Coordinates of C-alpha atoms in Angstrom, one line a residue:
X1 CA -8.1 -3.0 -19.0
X2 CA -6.2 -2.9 -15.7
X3 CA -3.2 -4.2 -17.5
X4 CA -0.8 -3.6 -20.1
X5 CA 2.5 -3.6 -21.3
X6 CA 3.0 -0.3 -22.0
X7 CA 1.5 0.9 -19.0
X8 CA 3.1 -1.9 -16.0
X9 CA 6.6 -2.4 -17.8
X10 CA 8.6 -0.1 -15.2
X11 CA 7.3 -2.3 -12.6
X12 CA 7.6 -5.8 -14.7
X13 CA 11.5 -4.5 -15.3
X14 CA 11.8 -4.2 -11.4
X15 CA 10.6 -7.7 -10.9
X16 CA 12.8 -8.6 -13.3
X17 CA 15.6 -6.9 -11.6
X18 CA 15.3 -8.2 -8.1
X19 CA 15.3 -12.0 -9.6
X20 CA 18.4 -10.9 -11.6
X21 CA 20.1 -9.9 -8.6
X22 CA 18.9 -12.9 -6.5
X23 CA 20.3 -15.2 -9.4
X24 CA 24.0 -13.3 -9.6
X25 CA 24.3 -13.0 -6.1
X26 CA 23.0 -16.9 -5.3
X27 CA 27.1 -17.8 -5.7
X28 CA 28.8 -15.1 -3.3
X29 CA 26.2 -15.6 -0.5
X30 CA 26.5 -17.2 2.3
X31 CA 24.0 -20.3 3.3
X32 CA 22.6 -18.1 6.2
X33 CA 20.9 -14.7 5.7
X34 CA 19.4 -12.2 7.7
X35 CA 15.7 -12.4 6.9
X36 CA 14.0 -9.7 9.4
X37 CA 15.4 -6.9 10.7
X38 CA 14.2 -5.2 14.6
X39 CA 12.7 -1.7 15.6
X40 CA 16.6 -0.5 16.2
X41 CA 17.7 -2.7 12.4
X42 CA 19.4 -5.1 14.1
X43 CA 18.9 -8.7 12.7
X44 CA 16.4 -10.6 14.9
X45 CA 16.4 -13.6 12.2
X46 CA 17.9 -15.4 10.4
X47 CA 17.3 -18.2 6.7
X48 CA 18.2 -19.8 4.4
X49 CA 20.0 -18.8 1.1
X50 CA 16.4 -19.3 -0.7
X51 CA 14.9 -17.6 1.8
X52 CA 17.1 -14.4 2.3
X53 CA 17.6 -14.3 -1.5
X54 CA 14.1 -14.5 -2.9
X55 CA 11.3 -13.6 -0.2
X56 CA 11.5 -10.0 -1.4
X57 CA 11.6 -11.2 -5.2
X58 CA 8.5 -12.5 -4.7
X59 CA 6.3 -10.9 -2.3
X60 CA 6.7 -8.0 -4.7
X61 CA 6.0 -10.0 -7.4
X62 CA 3.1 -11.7 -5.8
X63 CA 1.7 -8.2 -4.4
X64 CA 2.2 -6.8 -8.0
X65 CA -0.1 -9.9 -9.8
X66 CA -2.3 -9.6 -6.9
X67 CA -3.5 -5.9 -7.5
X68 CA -3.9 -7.1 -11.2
X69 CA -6.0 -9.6 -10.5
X70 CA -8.3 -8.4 -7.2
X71 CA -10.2 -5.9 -9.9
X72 CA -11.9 -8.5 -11.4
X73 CA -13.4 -9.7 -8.5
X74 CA -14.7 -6.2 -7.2
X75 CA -18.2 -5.4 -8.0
X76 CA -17.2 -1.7 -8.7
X77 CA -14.7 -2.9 -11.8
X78 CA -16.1 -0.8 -14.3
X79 CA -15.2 2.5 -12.2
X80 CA -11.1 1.3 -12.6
X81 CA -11.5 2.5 -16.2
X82 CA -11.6 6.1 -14.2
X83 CA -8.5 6.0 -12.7
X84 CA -6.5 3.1 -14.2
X85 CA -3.4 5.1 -15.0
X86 CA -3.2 5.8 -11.2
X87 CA -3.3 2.7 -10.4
X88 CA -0.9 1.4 -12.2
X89 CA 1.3 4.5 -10.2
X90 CA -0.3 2.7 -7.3
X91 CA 1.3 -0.7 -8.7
X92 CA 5.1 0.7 -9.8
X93 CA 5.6 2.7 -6.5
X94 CA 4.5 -0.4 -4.2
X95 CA 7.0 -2.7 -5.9
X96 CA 10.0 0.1 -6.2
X97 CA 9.2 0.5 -2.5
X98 CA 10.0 -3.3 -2.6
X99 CA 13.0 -3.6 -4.8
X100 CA 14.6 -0.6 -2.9
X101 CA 14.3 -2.3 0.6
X102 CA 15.7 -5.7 -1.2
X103 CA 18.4 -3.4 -3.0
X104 CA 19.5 -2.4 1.0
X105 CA 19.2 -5.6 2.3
X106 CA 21.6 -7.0 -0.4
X107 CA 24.1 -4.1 -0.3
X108 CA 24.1 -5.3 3.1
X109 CA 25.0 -8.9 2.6
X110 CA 27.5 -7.9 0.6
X111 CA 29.3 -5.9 3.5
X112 CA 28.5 -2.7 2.3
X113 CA 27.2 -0.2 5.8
X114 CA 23.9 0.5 5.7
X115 CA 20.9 1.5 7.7
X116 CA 18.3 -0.4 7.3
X117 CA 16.2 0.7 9.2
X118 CA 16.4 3.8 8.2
X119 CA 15.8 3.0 4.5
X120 CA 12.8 0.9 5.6
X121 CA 11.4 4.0 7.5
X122 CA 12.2 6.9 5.0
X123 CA 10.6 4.7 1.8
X124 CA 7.4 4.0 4.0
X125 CA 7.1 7.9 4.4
X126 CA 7.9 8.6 0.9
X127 CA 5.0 5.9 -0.2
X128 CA 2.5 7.1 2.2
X129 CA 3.3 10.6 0.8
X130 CA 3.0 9.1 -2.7
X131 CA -0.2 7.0 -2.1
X132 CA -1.9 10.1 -0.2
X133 CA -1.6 12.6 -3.2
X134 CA -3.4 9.8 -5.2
X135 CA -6.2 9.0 -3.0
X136 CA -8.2 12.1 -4.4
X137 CA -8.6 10.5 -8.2
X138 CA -9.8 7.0 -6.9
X139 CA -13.2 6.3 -7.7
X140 CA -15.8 4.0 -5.8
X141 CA -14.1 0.5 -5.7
X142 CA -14.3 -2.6 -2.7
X143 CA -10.6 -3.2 -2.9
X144 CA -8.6 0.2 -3.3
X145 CA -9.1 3.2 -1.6
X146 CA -10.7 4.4 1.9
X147 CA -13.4 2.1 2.2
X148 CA -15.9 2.6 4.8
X149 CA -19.7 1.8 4.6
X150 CA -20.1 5.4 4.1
X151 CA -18.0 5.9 1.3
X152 CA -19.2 3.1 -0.1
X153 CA -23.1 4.6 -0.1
X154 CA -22.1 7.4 -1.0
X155 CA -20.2 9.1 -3.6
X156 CA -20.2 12.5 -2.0
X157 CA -18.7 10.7 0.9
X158 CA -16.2 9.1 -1.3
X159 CA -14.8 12.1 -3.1
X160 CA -14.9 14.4 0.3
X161 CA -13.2 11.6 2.4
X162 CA -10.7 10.7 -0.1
X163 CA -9.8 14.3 -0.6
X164 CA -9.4 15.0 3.1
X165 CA -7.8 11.5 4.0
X166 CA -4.8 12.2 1.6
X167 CA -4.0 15.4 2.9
X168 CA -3.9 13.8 6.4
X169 CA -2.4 10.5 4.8
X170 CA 0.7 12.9 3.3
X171 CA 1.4 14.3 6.6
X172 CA 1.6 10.8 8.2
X173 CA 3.9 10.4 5.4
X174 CA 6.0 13.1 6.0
X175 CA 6.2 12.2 9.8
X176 CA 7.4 9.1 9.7
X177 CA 10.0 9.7 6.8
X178 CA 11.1 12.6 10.0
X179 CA 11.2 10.6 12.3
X180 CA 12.6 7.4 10.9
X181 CA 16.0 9.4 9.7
X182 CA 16.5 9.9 13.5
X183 CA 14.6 6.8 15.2
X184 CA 13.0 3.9 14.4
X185 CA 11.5 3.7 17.6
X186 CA 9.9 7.0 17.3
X187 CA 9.0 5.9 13.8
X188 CA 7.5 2.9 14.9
X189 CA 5.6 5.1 17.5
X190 CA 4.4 7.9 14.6
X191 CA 3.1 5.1 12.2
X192 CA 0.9 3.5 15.1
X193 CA -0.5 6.4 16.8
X194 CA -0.7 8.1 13.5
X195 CA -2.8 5.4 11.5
X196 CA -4.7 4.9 14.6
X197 CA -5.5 8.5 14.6
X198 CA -6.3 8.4 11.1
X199 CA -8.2 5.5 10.9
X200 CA -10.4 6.9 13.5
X201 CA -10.9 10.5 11.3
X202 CA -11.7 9.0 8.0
X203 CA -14.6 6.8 9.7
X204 CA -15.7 9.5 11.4
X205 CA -16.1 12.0 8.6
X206 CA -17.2 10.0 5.7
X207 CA -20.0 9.2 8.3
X208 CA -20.7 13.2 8.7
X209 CA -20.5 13.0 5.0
X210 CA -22.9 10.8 4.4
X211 CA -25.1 11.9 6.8
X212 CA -25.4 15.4 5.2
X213 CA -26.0 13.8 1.6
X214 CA -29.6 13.8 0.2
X215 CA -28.0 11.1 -2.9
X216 CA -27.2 8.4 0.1
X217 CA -28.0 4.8 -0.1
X218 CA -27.9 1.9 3.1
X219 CA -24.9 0.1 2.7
X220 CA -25.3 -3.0 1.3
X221 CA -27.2 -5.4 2.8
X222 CA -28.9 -3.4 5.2
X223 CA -32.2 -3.3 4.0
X224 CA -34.9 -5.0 5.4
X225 CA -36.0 -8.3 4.1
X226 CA -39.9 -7.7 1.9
X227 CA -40.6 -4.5 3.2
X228 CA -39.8 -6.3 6.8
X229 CA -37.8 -6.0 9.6
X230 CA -34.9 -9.4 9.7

């Protein structure tokens, strides 16, 4: 069962949270709000009350149900048995990344100095640091994970390539939570070139991988129609 009670509550009890705030807060603020903030955390744009107030509230919320819902569509569902209590982690720490970013923006609106940006950049390099030490107990799934033709052919290439790509996930992590306590422009520069770099590694070796396995299958679909070339 991908959810329960006992299992999502620290995460429900954020949601929860962040609509509390919105409600108590709905009288002090003021009928514009800033909505989006720049590279340097400057405001670029501003909303309404309902917008400023509750976009956070529930694109968490919607993310959270969403991640719920998404295994029962995948045709690998009966592998999330394997690592359900991870992704539930996967849930909670996705939504506290959230509620911490709505946290700063309402501190904010309340007058109280902080950086933005700089809480933006450091809790992306904490969750990439978080999400990368979990990518090695994921098992085969269309919907979470590293998912590349190869990986999903192969388990070899899926085990090896989820092993390698959170090592190289964490220290993504760890450079943007660097450089976003100095920059955001140089953390804006380490999350592109890094995720480019990594996007290009993990395809690459869960390819090697795959290549080198003697258990291999043709991704899906590939085979040709009655014994025949399509």
């Amino acid at each position: 069962m991908i959810f329960s009670i006992r299992r999502d509550w620290p995460a429900l009890l954020l949601l929860a949270a962040m609509f509390v705030v919105a409600a108590v807060a709905w009288p002090s603020m003021p009928e514009r709000l800033p909505v989006h903030w720049g590279i340097t955390g400057e405001p670029d744009r501003w909303g309404s009350k309902p917008e400023g107030l509750l976009i956070l509230p529930v694109t968490a919320a919607a993310m959270w149900a969403l991640m719920v819902v998404l295994p029962r569509f995948d045709p690998g569902r009966a592998n999330y048995a394997a690592f359900a209590g991870v992704y539930t982690i996967i849930r909670t720490v996705t939504v506290a990344f959230l509620a911490v970013l709505y946290a700063a923006t309402i501190a904010s609106a309340f007058g109280v100095d902080v950086a933005i940006d700089r809480v933006a950049w450091v809790g992306t390099g904490l969750l990439f640091v978080l999400l990368g030490g979990l990518f090695g107990k994921l098992r085969p799934s269309w919907f979470v994970g590293i998912r590349t033709p190869w990986t999903l052919s192969s388990k070899l290439a899926w085990t090896r390539t989820h092993r390698v790509g959170g090592f190289s996930f964490i220290a993504l992590g760890l450079a943007i939570l660097v450089a976003g306590w100095f920059s955001s422009v140089a953390a804006f520069a380490v999350l592109m070139l890094g995720s480019l770099a990594n996007l290009c590694f993990v395809f690459i070796y869960s390819y090697r991988v795959w290549a080198r396995d003697p258990d291999r299958q043709p991704p899906a679909g590939t085979l040709p129609v009655d014994g025949k070339d399509a």
